[in-house]
């Protein structure tokens, strides 16, 4: 029996989940944050609710990974590094090239490095994580699982922008989407729950976390998705704007003396969305709490809901129908009121949720009311489980 680890490396973070395989038992999970910033937070959960926490000076990803593996041993989660026989890395951008997860050999690593222009903040960090693990665990299989690969099935009509065609031809400027690993997991679970082949279903999946997007799944494939060339597009998010008219950016930049597009993109990614509108919080729980007394918090939630409903409507129209609506990720799994209010607005599609069934958080369940012609499902996502399953699939 081997163990496999799913890794999500950011520029200053390293998150992991360690599984025993093939039983898929979760052995440990945790994160190292603020790597290279002087004082790094380490948190490792394991065993029967046990938790290790520390604050250390960790210089880089190599050091973070060494520390993590040493801790896994000293906490008796593993006995030896070599028990970890598979490492799966979440990689943000796979471009048009990676249509599935791959084993990372020298050629694939070069290709991943060459895609950094598509995700300048994330891709270099993903590569750091891959290289650091390869150094320490050279015998373990190393795979890359791309956020975008599920969306390489999008039809041309949905991935092209209405821009001069040469920008696509010359620079591959198009929609790539994100959250693909979550959509792969959730769409398959939805088909299992409905007892029908995925290929026969039309699904709209709402991945509503801090980063949020919506996906239309048709014929077992991603058919349209709300994120675009980058994750800033689509619906309103915790700190991201979602869709905006580019001309308003030019106008604001002139008025506010913002002379650099990078700074404006930073505002769209980090200072917009729920936090930007409400001024209260980027966290939906706090926005919901504040909304009765605070107009801007109320507005932020209303705008969030409006964008969700708008995308669902357009995806039902594009697919020519819907069999099931699926809620997942932090907000989708936990906000009972938001699920109820969103589905109430969609009753004309034949969507009806049973309030008693809906009175639940984070558990897989069919929420549909009697007589509802379209099913509503709650399916907690598990991207890391999908990653370690890919390790098993690619090992063969
Ligand atoms: P990400 O993976 O994008 O960081 P998550 O999927 O973990 O995000 O979702 C985190 C978000 O889920 C939080 O920011 C919070 O807004 C939301 N959330 C968690 N619990 C609740 C709840 N009980 N009610 C409303 N929103 C919640």
mmCIF file of C-alpha atoms and ligand atoms in Angstrom:
data_model
loop_
_atom_site.group_PDB
_atom_site.id
_atom_site.type_symbol
_atom_site.label_atom_id
_atom_site.label_comp_id
_atom_site.label_asym_id
_atom_site.label_seq_id
_atom_site.Cartn_x
_atom_site.Cartn_y
_atom_site.Cartn_z
ATOM 1 C CA UNK A 1 0.000 0.000 0.000
ATOM 2 C CA UNK A 2 1.502 3.352 -1.027
ATOM 3 C CA UNK A 3 0.752 6.908 -0.045
ATOM 4 C CA UNK A 4 0.087 9.774 -2.424
ATOM 5 C CA UNK A 5 0.247 13.480 -1.748
ATOM 6 C CA UNK A 6 -1.679 16.262 -3.520
ATOM 7 C CA UNK A 7 0.191 19.564 -3.581
ATOM 8 C CA UNK A 8 -1.067 23.066 -4.220
ATOM 9 C CA UNK A 9 1.898 25.445 -4.281
ATOM 10 C CA UNK A 10 1.409 29.210 -4.403
ATOM 11 C CA UNK A 11 4.111 31.885 -4.478
ATOM 12 C CA UNK A 12 4.390 31.884 -0.665
ATOM 13 C CA UNK A 13 2.213 28.900 0.278
ATOM 14 C CA UNK A 14 2.265 25.129 0.151
ATOM 15 C CA UNK A 15 -0.972 23.243 0.842
ATOM 16 C CA UNK A 16 -1.146 19.465 0.917
ATOM 17 C CA UNK A 17 -3.347 16.445 1.494
ATOM 18 C CA UNK A 18 -1.793 13.013 2.074
ATOM 19 C CA UNK A 19 -3.825 9.903 1.236
ATOM 20 C CA UNK A 20 -3.299 6.196 1.736
ATOM 21 C CA UNK A 21 -3.876 4.531 -1.615
ATOM 22 C CA UNK A 22 -5.773 2.788 -3.057
ATOM 23 C CA UNK A 23 -8.073 3.023 -0.004
ATOM 24 C CA UNK A 24 -8.259 6.843 -0.471
ATOM 25 C CA UNK A 25 -8.074 7.302 3.299
ATOM 26 C CA UNK A 26 -7.091 10.878 4.194
ATOM 27 C CA UNK A 27 -4.078 10.653 6.543
ATOM 28 C CA UNK A 28 -3.099 14.264 6.916
ATOM 29 C CA UNK A 29 -3.639 17.732 5.503
ATOM 30 C CA UNK A 30 -2.247 21.146 6.115
ATOM 31 C CA UNK A 31 -0.496 24.224 4.883
ATOM 32 C CA UNK A 32 2.710 26.191 5.175
ATOM 33 C CA UNK A 33 2.054 29.871 4.634
ATOM 34 C CA UNK A 34 4.239 32.988 4.304
ATOM 35 C CA UNK A 35 7.197 31.028 2.880
ATOM 36 C CA UNK A 36 10.169 33.353 2.337
ATOM 37 C CA UNK A 37 8.542 36.195 4.266
ATOM 38 C CA UNK A 38 10.417 35.851 7.563
ATOM 39 C CA UNK A 39 7.832 34.162 9.751
ATOM 40 C CA UNK A 40 6.045 31.181 8.225
ATOM 41 C CA UNK A 41 2.962 29.504 9.691
ATOM 42 C CA UNK A 42 2.920 25.720 9.642
ATOM 43 C CA UNK A 43 -0.243 23.726 10.309
ATOM 44 C CA UNK A 44 -0.566 19.950 9.955
ATOM 45 C CA UNK A 45 -3.767 18.066 10.841
ATOM 46 C CA UNK A 46 -3.640 14.314 11.350
ATOM 47 C CA UNK A 47 -4.864 11.329 13.322
ATOM 48 C CA UNK A 48 -8.019 11.716 15.327
ATOM 49 C CA UNK A 49 -8.405 15.492 15.180
ATOM 50 C CA UNK A 50 -4.793 16.176 16.216
ATOM 51 C CA UNK A 51 -3.092 19.333 15.037
ATOM 52 C CA UNK A 52 0.537 20.520 14.880
ATOM 53 C CA UNK A 53 1.129 24.273 14.659
ATOM 54 C CA UNK A 54 4.334 26.273 14.549
ATOM 55 C CA UNK A 55 5.827 29.526 13.364
ATOM 56 C CA UNK A 56 9.249 29.242 11.757
ATOM 57 C CA UNK A 57 11.540 31.086 9.371
ATOM 58 C CA UNK A 58 11.251 29.057 6.141
ATOM 59 C CA UNK A 59 13.300 30.507 3.286
ATOM 60 C CA UNK A 60 11.956 28.753 0.210
ATOM 61 C CA UNK A 61 9.835 25.895 -1.164
ATOM 62 C CA UNK A 62 12.739 23.400 -0.915
ATOM 63 C CA UNK A 63 13.016 24.116 2.797
ATOM 64 C CA UNK A 64 9.218 24.011 3.245
ATOM 65 C CA UNK A 65 8.965 20.587 1.617
ATOM 66 C CA UNK A 66 11.886 19.184 3.653
ATOM 67 C CA UNK A 67 10.278 20.469 6.817
ATOM 68 C CA UNK A 68 6.889 19.044 5.854
ATOM 69 C CA UNK A 69 8.318 15.583 5.145
ATOM 70 C CA UNK A 70 10.372 15.618 8.369
ATOM 71 C CA UNK A 71 7.266 16.594 10.332
ATOM 72 C CA UNK A 72 5.223 13.817 8.711
ATOM 73 C CA UNK A 73 7.834 11.422 10.111
ATOM 74 C CA UNK A 74 8.240 13.001 13.565
ATOM 75 C CA UNK A 75 4.455 13.133 13.986
ATOM 76 C CA UNK A 76 4.430 9.426 13.021
ATOM 77 C CA UNK A 77 2.112 10.000 10.054
ATOM 78 C CA UNK A 78 4.657 8.174 7.897
ATOM 79 C CA UNK A 79 7.728 6.154 8.872
ATOM 80 C CA UNK A 80 9.883 6.981 5.858
ATOM 81 C CA UNK A 81 9.866 9.434 2.871
ATOM 82 C CA UNK A 82 9.764 6.505 0.484
ATOM 83 C CA UNK A 83 6.281 5.514 1.603
ATOM 84 C CA UNK A 84 5.127 8.448 -0.549
ATOM 85 C CA UNK A 85 5.115 6.907 -4.009
ATOM 86 C CA UNK A 86 3.055 9.530 -5.833
ATOM 87 C CA UNK A 87 3.050 13.333 -5.897
ATOM 88 C CA UNK A 88 0.298 15.222 -7.735
ATOM 89 C CA UNK A 89 0.666 18.936 -8.338
ATOM 90 C CA UNK A 90 -2.157 21.338 -9.038
ATOM 91 C CA UNK A 91 -1.041 23.497 -11.968
ATOM 92 C CA UNK A 92 -3.083 26.552 -12.869
ATOM 93 C CA UNK A 93 -2.492 26.926 -16.603
ATOM 94 C CA UNK A 94 -2.258 24.099 -19.124
ATOM 95 C CA UNK A 95 -3.006 26.227 -22.200
ATOM 96 C CA UNK A 96 -4.349 24.379 -25.226
ATOM 97 C CA UNK A 97 -1.571 21.829 -24.891
ATOM 98 C CA UNK A 98 -2.545 19.857 -21.790
ATOM 99 C CA UNK A 99 -5.936 18.243 -22.367
ATOM 100 C CA UNK A 100 -5.463 15.875 -19.409
ATOM 101 C CA UNK A 101 -3.224 15.400 -16.377
ATOM 102 C CA UNK A 102 0.308 14.212 -17.250
ATOM 103 C CA UNK A 103 3.367 12.571 -15.748
ATOM 104 C CA UNK A 104 5.969 15.335 -15.331
ATOM 105 C CA UNK A 105 9.042 14.433 -17.373
ATOM 106 C CA UNK A 106 11.642 16.958 -18.573
ATOM 107 C CA UNK A 107 9.684 17.766 -21.722
ATOM 108 C CA UNK A 108 6.383 18.362 -19.894
ATOM 109 C CA UNK A 109 8.130 20.453 -17.252
ATOM 110 C CA UNK A 110 9.597 22.694 -19.983
ATOM 111 C CA UNK A 111 6.150 23.032 -21.516
ATOM 112 C CA UNK A 112 4.609 23.969 -18.149
ATOM 113 C CA UNK A 113 7.344 26.579 -17.641
ATOM 114 C CA UNK A 114 6.620 27.995 -21.087
ATOM 115 C CA UNK A 115 2.980 28.594 -20.100
ATOM 116 C CA UNK A 116 3.823 31.065 -17.342
ATOM 117 C CA UNK A 117 2.513 34.023 -19.350
ATOM 118 C CA UNK A 118 -0.973 32.564 -18.935
ATOM 119 C CA UNK A 119 -0.707 32.625 -15.121
ATOM 120 C CA UNK A 120 2.269 34.811 -14.167
ATOM 121 C CA UNK A 121 1.578 34.679 -10.420
ATOM 122 C CA UNK A 122 0.809 30.973 -10.107
ATOM 123 C CA UNK A 123 2.692 28.982 -12.744
ATOM 124 C CA UNK A 124 6.225 29.766 -11.458
ATOM 125 C CA UNK A 125 5.146 28.703 -7.944
ATOM 126 C CA UNK A 126 3.670 25.449 -9.298
ATOM 127 C CA UNK A 127 6.982 24.766 -11.079
ATOM 128 C CA UNK A 128 8.938 25.464 -7.865
ATOM 129 C CA UNK A 129 6.795 22.890 -6.058
ATOM 130 C CA UNK A 130 7.290 20.279 -8.800
ATOM 131 C CA UNK A 131 11.076 20.748 -8.868
ATOM 132 C CA UNK A 132 11.452 20.735 -5.077
ATOM 133 C CA UNK A 133 9.510 17.461 -4.687
ATOM 134 C CA UNK A 134 11.414 15.836 -7.558
ATOM 135 C CA UNK A 135 14.665 16.650 -5.763
ATOM 136 C CA UNK A 136 13.565 15.161 -2.450
ATOM 137 C CA UNK A 137 11.454 12.241 -3.743
ATOM 138 C CA UNK A 138 13.151 11.335 -7.067
ATOM 139 C CA UNK A 139 11.600 7.861 -7.194
ATOM 140 C CA UNK A 140 7.965 8.909 -6.677
ATOM 141 C CA UNK A 141 5.782 9.412 -9.751
ATOM 142 C CA UNK A 142 5.193 13.143 -10.243
ATOM 143 C CA UNK A 143 2.098 14.309 -12.081
ATOM 144 C CA UNK A 144 0.648 17.692 -13.034
ATOM 145 C CA UNK A 145 -3.115 18.224 -12.854
ATOM 146 C CA UNK A 146 -4.287 21.322 -14.670
ATOM 147 C CA UNK A 147 -7.149 23.646 -13.670
ATOM 148 C CA UNK A 148 -7.783 24.225 -17.354
ATOM 149 C CA UNK A 149 -7.633 20.771 -18.942
ATOM 150 C CA UNK A 150 -11.315 19.925 -18.353
ATOM 151 C CA UNK A 151 -12.202 23.027 -20.371
ATOM 152 C CA UNK A 152 -10.134 22.115 -23.434
ATOM 153 C CA UNK A 153 -13.377 20.556 -24.683
ATOM 154 C CA UNK A 154 -15.087 23.967 -24.983
ATOM 155 C CA UNK A 155 -16.402 24.498 -28.501
ATOM 156 C CA UNK A 156 -14.732 27.269 -30.490
ATOM 157 C CA UNK A 157 -17.890 29.356 -30.311
ATOM 158 C CA UNK A 158 -17.557 29.457 -26.511
ATOM 159 C CA UNK A 159 -13.817 29.895 -26.081
ATOM 160 C CA UNK A 160 -13.236 32.628 -28.666
ATOM 161 C CA UNK A 161 -13.488 36.310 -27.754
ATOM 162 C CA UNK A 162 -15.048 38.675 -30.293
ATOM 163 C CA UNK A 163 -11.687 40.292 -30.897
ATOM 164 C CA UNK A 164 -9.593 40.407 -34.081
ATOM 165 C CA UNK A 165 -8.985 36.740 -34.945
ATOM 166 C CA UNK A 166 -5.234 37.287 -35.236
ATOM 167 C CA UNK A 167 -4.923 37.676 -31.431
ATOM 168 C CA UNK A 168 -5.981 34.069 -31.136
ATOM 169 C CA UNK A 169 -3.833 32.927 -34.056
ATOM 170 C CA UNK A 170 -0.728 34.774 -32.927
ATOM 171 C CA UNK A 171 -1.013 34.683 -29.129
ATOM 172 C CA UNK A 172 -3.626 32.053 -28.224
ATOM 173 C CA UNK A 173 -5.709 34.783 -26.573
ATOM 174 C CA UNK A 174 -8.922 32.912 -25.666
ATOM 175 C CA UNK A 175 -10.973 31.615 -22.758
ATOM 176 C CA UNK A 176 -9.273 28.854 -20.724
ATOM 177 C CA UNK A 177 -11.452 28.690 -17.585
ATOM 178 C CA UNK A 178 -10.461 27.266 -14.195
ATOM 179 C CA UNK A 179 -11.657 24.957 -11.355
ATOM 180 C CA UNK A 180 -11.541 22.121 -13.905
ATOM 181 C CA UNK A 181 -10.426 19.503 -11.362
ATOM 182 C CA UNK A 182 -13.409 20.354 -9.161
ATOM 183 C CA UNK A 183 -15.800 20.167 -12.128
ATOM 184 C CA UNK A 184 -14.400 16.788 -13.156
ATOM 185 C CA UNK A 185 -14.966 15.399 -9.661
ATOM 186 C CA UNK A 186 -18.389 16.959 -9.108
ATOM 187 C CA UNK A 187 -19.816 16.121 -12.548
ATOM 188 C CA UNK A 188 -18.931 12.439 -12.120
ATOM 189 C CA UNK A 189 -20.441 12.363 -8.610
ATOM 190 C CA UNK A 190 -23.591 14.035 -9.977
ATOM 191 C CA UNK A 191 -23.945 11.332 -12.632
ATOM 192 C CA UNK A 192 -23.446 8.643 -9.942
ATOM 193 C CA UNK A 193 -26.095 10.254 -7.717
ATOM 194 C CA UNK A 194 -28.548 10.552 -10.610
ATOM 195 C CA UNK A 195 -27.815 6.998 -11.764
ATOM 196 C CA UNK A 196 -27.315 8.102 -15.373
ATOM 197 C CA UNK A 197 -24.263 8.206 -17.665
ATOM 198 C CA UNK A 198 -22.603 11.623 -17.491
ATOM 199 C CA UNK A 199 -22.690 11.737 -21.300
ATOM 200 C CA UNK A 200 -26.506 11.883 -21.183
ATOM 201 C CA UNK A 201 -26.762 14.807 -18.757
ATOM 202 C CA UNK A 202 -26.941 18.579 -18.987
ATOM 203 C CA UNK A 203 -25.528 20.013 -15.762
ATOM 204 C CA UNK A 204 -24.906 23.512 -14.467
ATOM 205 C CA UNK A 205 -22.302 23.313 -11.699
ATOM 206 C CA UNK A 206 -21.840 26.237 -9.320
ATOM 207 C CA UNK A 207 -18.359 26.226 -7.779
ATOM 208 C CA UNK A 208 -18.934 29.028 -5.279
ATOM 209 C CA UNK A 209 -15.843 29.473 -3.109
ATOM 210 C CA UNK A 210 -13.673 32.534 -2.488
ATOM 211 C CA UNK A 211 -12.776 32.036 -6.132
ATOM 212 C CA UNK A 212 -16.063 31.258 -7.844
ATOM 213 C CA UNK A 213 -17.129 30.072 -11.261
ATOM 214 C CA UNK A 214 -19.944 28.296 -13.069
ATOM 215 C CA UNK A 215 -19.683 25.514 -15.611
ATOM 216 C CA UNK A 216 -22.086 24.091 -18.158
ATOM 217 C CA UNK A 217 -21.428 20.362 -18.637
ATOM 218 C CA UNK A 218 -22.967 18.758 -21.703
ATOM 219 C CA UNK A 219 -22.275 15.338 -23.301
ATOM 220 C CA UNK A 220 -19.912 14.628 -20.384
ATOM 221 C CA UNK A 221 -17.704 17.588 -21.274
ATOM 222 C CA UNK A 222 -17.212 21.202 -20.259
ATOM 223 C CA UNK A 223 -19.343 23.141 -22.736
ATOM 224 C CA UNK A 224 -19.052 26.671 -21.372
ATOM 225 C CA UNK A 225 -17.484 28.212 -18.304
ATOM 226 C CA UNK A 226 -17.606 31.592 -16.610
ATOM 227 C CA UNK A 227 -13.912 32.253 -15.989
ATOM 228 C CA UNK A 228 -12.026 33.456 -19.018
ATOM 229 C CA UNK A 229 -8.449 33.970 -20.149
ATOM 230 C CA UNK A 230 -7.798 34.353 -16.426
ATOM 231 C CA UNK A 231 -9.833 33.647 -13.261
ATOM 232 C CA UNK A 232 -10.854 37.308 -12.925
ATOM 233 C CA UNK A 233 -13.755 36.942 -15.378
ATOM 234 C CA UNK A 234 -17.278 35.619 -14.819
ATOM 235 C CA UNK A 235 -19.310 36.009 -11.650
ATOM 236 C CA UNK A 236 -18.614 38.296 -8.677
ATOM 237 C CA UNK A 237 -16.164 36.654 -6.234
ATOM 238 C CA UNK A 238 -14.701 37.287 -2.755
ATOM 239 C CA UNK A 239 -12.157 39.812 -4.027
ATOM 240 C CA UNK A 240 -12.399 39.463 -7.836
ATOM 241 C CA UNK A 241 -14.658 41.623 -9.953
ATOM 242 C CA UNK A 242 -15.955 39.110 -12.475
ATOM 243 C CA UNK A 243 -17.034 40.575 -15.841
ATOM 244 C CA UNK A 244 -16.549 44.322 -16.364
ATOM 245 C CA UNK A 245 -16.569 46.641 -19.366
ATOM 246 C CA UNK A 246 -12.862 47.362 -20.104
ATOM 247 C CA UNK A 247 -13.679 51.014 -20.893
ATOM 248 C CA UNK A 248 -14.629 51.654 -17.276
ATOM 249 C CA UNK A 249 -11.107 50.582 -16.316
ATOM 250 C CA UNK A 250 -9.546 53.127 -18.667
ATOM 251 C CA UNK A 251 -11.868 55.814 -17.251
ATOM 252 C CA UNK A 252 -11.068 54.971 -13.604
ATOM 253 C CA UNK A 253 -7.345 54.717 -14.311
ATOM 254 C CA UNK A 254 -7.327 58.211 -15.789
ATOM 255 C CA UNK A 255 -9.420 59.675 -12.954
ATOM 256 C CA UNK A 256 -7.489 57.967 -10.156
ATOM 257 C CA UNK A 257 -4.000 58.351 -11.626
ATOM 258 C CA UNK A 258 -3.439 54.615 -11.963
ATOM 259 C CA UNK A 259 -0.832 54.568 -14.714
ATOM 260 C CA UNK A 260 -0.102 50.891 -14.908
ATOM 261 C CA UNK A 261 -2.390 48.095 -16.127
ATOM 262 C CA UNK A 262 -0.763 45.649 -13.661
ATOM 263 C CA UNK A 263 -2.029 47.830 -10.790
ATOM 264 C CA UNK A 264 -5.545 47.885 -12.249
ATOM 265 C CA UNK A 265 -5.529 44.103 -12.708
ATOM 266 C CA UNK A 266 -4.406 43.819 -9.084
ATOM 267 C CA UNK A 267 -7.446 45.894 -8.041
ATOM 268 C CA UNK A 268 -9.716 43.625 -10.125
ATOM 269 C CA UNK A 269 -8.219 40.531 -8.472
ATOM 270 C CA UNK A 270 -7.790 41.621 -4.869
ATOM 271 C CA UNK A 271 -9.918 44.667 -4.058
ATOM 272 C CA UNK A 272 -13.140 44.067 -5.947
ATOM 273 C CA UNK A 273 -16.026 41.607 -5.630
ATOM 274 C CA UNK A 274 -17.652 41.175 -2.189
ATOM 275 C CA UNK A 275 -14.951 43.165 -0.395
ATOM 276 C CA UNK A 276 -14.951 45.938 -2.983
ATOM 277 C CA UNK A 277 -18.705 46.438 -2.976
ATOM 278 C CA UNK A 278 -19.460 45.821 0.716
ATOM 279 C CA UNK A 279 -16.340 47.336 2.279
ATOM 280 C CA UNK A 280 -17.153 44.868 5.089
ATOM 281 C CA UNK A 281 -15.576 41.544 4.188
ATOM 282 C CA UNK A 282 -14.541 39.202 1.388
ATOM 283 C CA UNK A 283 -16.081 36.333 3.362
ATOM 284 C CA UNK A 284 -19.683 35.536 2.456
ATOM 285 C CA UNK A 285 -20.481 34.595 6.085
ATOM 286 C CA UNK A 286 -19.583 38.088 7.268
ATOM 287 C CA UNK A 287 -21.337 39.739 4.327
ATOM 288 C CA UNK A 288 -24.491 37.738 5.146
ATOM 289 C CA UNK A 289 -24.273 38.717 8.805
ATOM 290 C CA UNK A 290 -23.849 42.404 7.991
ATOM 291 C CA UNK A 291 -26.502 42.619 5.291
ATOM 292 C CA UNK A 292 -29.541 43.475 7.433
ATOM 293 C CA UNK A 293 -27.956 46.662 8.725
ATOM 294 C CA UNK A 294 -25.510 47.558 6.008
ATOM 295 C CA UNK A 295 -26.764 48.557 2.567
ATOM 296 C CA UNK A 296 -23.481 47.858 0.802
ATOM 297 C CA UNK A 297 -23.224 44.370 2.313
ATOM 298 C CA UNK A 298 -26.786 43.682 1.172
ATOM 299 C CA UNK A 299 -25.943 44.989 -2.292
ATOM 300 C CA UNK A 300 -22.779 42.857 -2.502
ATOM 301 C CA UNK A 301 -24.792 39.702 -1.798
ATOM 302 C CA UNK A 302 -27.531 40.743 -4.221
ATOM 303 C CA UNK A 303 -24.980 41.335 -6.974
ATOM 304 C CA UNK A 304 -23.321 37.986 -6.258
ATOM 305 C CA UNK A 305 -26.716 36.229 -6.523
ATOM 306 C CA UNK A 306 -27.673 38.171 -9.627
ATOM 307 C CA UNK A 307 -24.513 37.105 -11.471
ATOM 308 C CA UNK A 308 -25.020 33.476 -10.425
ATOM 309 C CA UNK A 309 -28.637 33.479 -11.650
ATOM 310 C CA UNK A 310 -27.662 35.286 -14.866
ATOM 311 C CA UNK A 311 -25.027 32.700 -15.765
ATOM 312 C CA UNK A 312 -27.308 29.774 -14.939
ATOM 313 C CA UNK A 313 -29.967 31.241 -17.233
ATOM 314 C CA UNK A 314 -27.567 31.724 -20.091
ATOM 315 C CA UNK A 315 -26.136 28.216 -19.716
ATOM 316 C CA UNK A 316 -29.595 26.628 -19.696
ATOM 317 C CA UNK A 317 -30.321 28.569 -22.890
ATOM 318 C CA UNK A 318 -27.007 27.573 -24.491
ATOM 319 C CA UNK A 319 -27.424 23.872 -23.665
ATOM 320 C CA UNK A 320 -31.124 23.847 -24.563
ATOM 321 C CA UNK A 321 -32.140 22.566 -21.125
ATOM 322 C CA UNK A 322 -30.874 21.361 -17.789
ATOM 323 C CA UNK A 323 -31.136 18.067 -15.886
ATOM 324 C CA UNK A 324 -29.456 19.128 -12.651
ATOM 325 C CA UNK A 325 -28.096 22.161 -10.868
ATOM 326 C CA UNK A 326 -25.178 21.364 -8.557
ATOM 327 C CA UNK A 327 -23.846 23.449 -5.641
ATOM 328 C CA UNK A 328 -20.254 23.032 -4.469
ATOM 329 C CA UNK A 329 -17.289 24.797 -2.726
ATOM 330 C CA UNK A 330 -17.351 26.939 0.445
ATOM 331 C CA UNK A 331 -20.416 29.103 -0.239
ATOM 332 C CA UNK A 332 -22.259 26.487 -2.312
ATOM 333 C CA UNK A 333 -21.748 23.808 0.339
ATOM 334 C CA UNK A 334 -22.509 25.979 3.360
ATOM 335 C CA UNK A 335 -24.845 28.880 2.631
ATOM 336 C CA UNK A 336 -28.300 27.397 3.104
ATOM 337 C CA UNK A 337 -30.036 30.735 2.523
ATOM 338 C CA UNK A 338 -28.124 31.484 -0.657
ATOM 339 C CA UNK A 339 -28.969 28.070 -2.136
ATOM 340 C CA UNK A 340 -32.616 28.593 -1.263
ATOM 341 C CA UNK A 341 -32.769 32.107 -2.698
ATOM 342 C CA UNK A 342 -30.927 31.216 -5.911
ATOM 343 C CA UNK A 343 -33.178 28.230 -6.586
ATOM 344 C CA UNK A 344 -36.351 30.203 -5.714
ATOM 345 C CA UNK A 345 -35.448 32.551 -8.548
ATOM 346 C CA UNK A 346 -35.206 29.617 -10.966
ATOM 347 C CA UNK A 347 -38.607 28.014 -10.379
ATOM 348 C CA UNK A 348 -39.689 28.751 -13.976
ATOM 349 C CA UNK A 349 -37.031 26.234 -15.128
ATOM 350 C CA UNK A 350 -38.743 23.555 -13.011
ATOM 351 C CA UNK A 351 -36.157 23.860 -10.233
ATOM 352 C CA UNK A 352 -37.596 23.407 -6.744
ATOM 353 C CA UNK A 353 -35.673 22.743 -3.561
ATOM 354 C CA UNK A 354 -37.120 21.135 -0.433
ATOM 355 C CA UNK A 355 -36.262 23.536 2.450
ATOM 356 C CA UNK A 356 -35.891 20.641 4.902
ATOM 357 C CA UNK A 357 -33.485 18.728 2.673
ATOM 358 C CA UNK A 358 -31.643 21.991 2.032
ATOM 359 C CA UNK A 359 -31.119 22.593 5.757
ATOM 360 C CA UNK A 360 -27.671 21.021 5.704
ATOM 361 C CA UNK A 361 -24.011 21.922 5.229
ATOM 362 C CA UNK A 362 -21.164 20.121 3.488
ATOM 363 C CA UNK A 363 -22.882 16.771 2.919
ATOM 364 C CA UNK A 364 -23.674 15.090 -0.402
ATOM 365 C CA UNK A 365 -27.443 15.217 -0.855
ATOM 366 C CA UNK A 366 -30.245 15.530 -3.399
ATOM 367 C CA UNK A 367 -32.032 18.725 -2.318
ATOM 368 C CA UNK A 368 -34.880 18.515 -4.840
ATOM 369 C CA UNK A 369 -38.469 18.942 -3.758
ATOM 370 C CA UNK A 370 -41.136 16.443 -4.793
ATOM 371 C CA UNK A 371 -42.248 17.178 -8.352
ATOM 372 C CA UNK A 372 -39.189 19.219 -9.247
ATOM 373 C CA UNK A 373 -38.453 18.498 -12.928
ATOM 374 C CA UNK A 374 -34.830 19.580 -12.556
ATOM 375 C CA UNK A 375 -32.719 18.074 -9.775
ATOM 376 C CA UNK A 376 -30.723 20.239 -7.352
ATOM 377 C CA UNK A 377 -27.715 18.508 -5.810
ATOM 378 C CA UNK A 378 -25.288 19.447 -3.061
ATOM 379 C CA UNK A 379 -21.894 17.810 -3.717
ATOM 380 C CA UNK A 380 -18.861 18.791 -1.610
ATOM 381 C CA UNK A 381 -15.929 19.054 -3.983
ATOM 382 C CA UNK A 382 -12.648 17.215 -3.446
ATOM 383 C CA UNK A 383 -9.981 18.406 -5.852
ATOM 384 C CA UNK A 384 -7.175 16.684 -3.938
ATOM 385 C CA UNK A 385 -8.911 13.312 -4.111
ATOM 386 C CA UNK A 386 -9.248 13.802 -7.878
ATOM 387 C CA UNK A 387 -5.507 14.566 -8.032
ATOM 388 C CA UNK A 388 -4.472 11.383 -6.205
ATOM 389 C CA UNK A 389 -6.921 9.354 -8.309
ATOM 390 C CA UNK A 390 -5.144 10.767 -11.379
ATOM 391 C CA UNK A 391 -1.847 9.520 -9.921
ATOM 392 C CA UNK A 392 -3.288 5.981 -9.800
ATOM 393 C CA UNK A 393 -4.686 6.313 -13.332
ATOM 394 C CA UNK A 394 -1.385 7.570 -14.808
ATOM 395 C CA UNK A 395 0.745 5.098 -12.872
ATOM 396 C CA UNK A 396 -0.667 2.246 -14.963
HETATM 397 P P1 LIG B 1 -11.338 28.801 -1.980
HETATM 398 O O1 LIG B 1 -11.033 27.312 -2.143
HETATM 399 O O2 LIG B 1 -11.647 29.495 -3.269
HETATM 400 O O3 LIG B 1 -10.380 29.534 -1.118
HETATM 401 P P2 LIG B 1 -13.578 27.805 -0.413
HETATM 402 O O4 LIG B 1 -14.234 26.876 -1.353
HETATM 403 O O5 LIG B 1 -12.813 27.241 0.739
HETATM 404 O O6 LIG B 1 -12.701 28.881 -1.172
HETATM 405 O O7 LIG B 1 -14.720 28.770 0.146
HETATM 406 C C1 LIG B 1 -14.409 29.728 1.118
HETATM 407 C C2 LIG B 1 -15.598 30.635 1.279
HETATM 408 O O8 LIG B 1 -16.773 29.888 1.655
HETATM 409 C C3 LIG B 1 -15.412 31.614 2.440
HETATM 410 O O9 LIG B 1 -14.720 32.752 2.028
HETATM 411 C C4 LIG B 1 -16.822 31.925 2.802
HETATM 412 O O10 LIG B 1 -17.217 33.064 2.077
HETATM 413 C C5 LIG B 1 -17.658 30.764 2.316
HETATM 414 N N1 LIG B 1 -18.349 30.074 3.412
HETATM 415 C C6 LIG B 1 -17.892 29.128 4.248
HETATM 416 N N2 LIG B 1 -18.843 28.782 5.154
HETATM 417 C C7 LIG B 1 -19.932 29.542 4.877
HETATM 418 C C8 LIG B 1 -21.248 29.672 5.437
HETATM 419 N N3 LIG B 1 -21.626 28.940 6.489
HETATM 420 N N4 LIG B 1 -22.088 30.541 4.876
HETATM 421 C C9 LIG B 1 -21.709 31.301 3.823
HETATM 422 N N5 LIG B 1 -20.514 31.228 3.259
HETATM 423 C C10 LIG B 1 -19.621 30.373 3.766
#
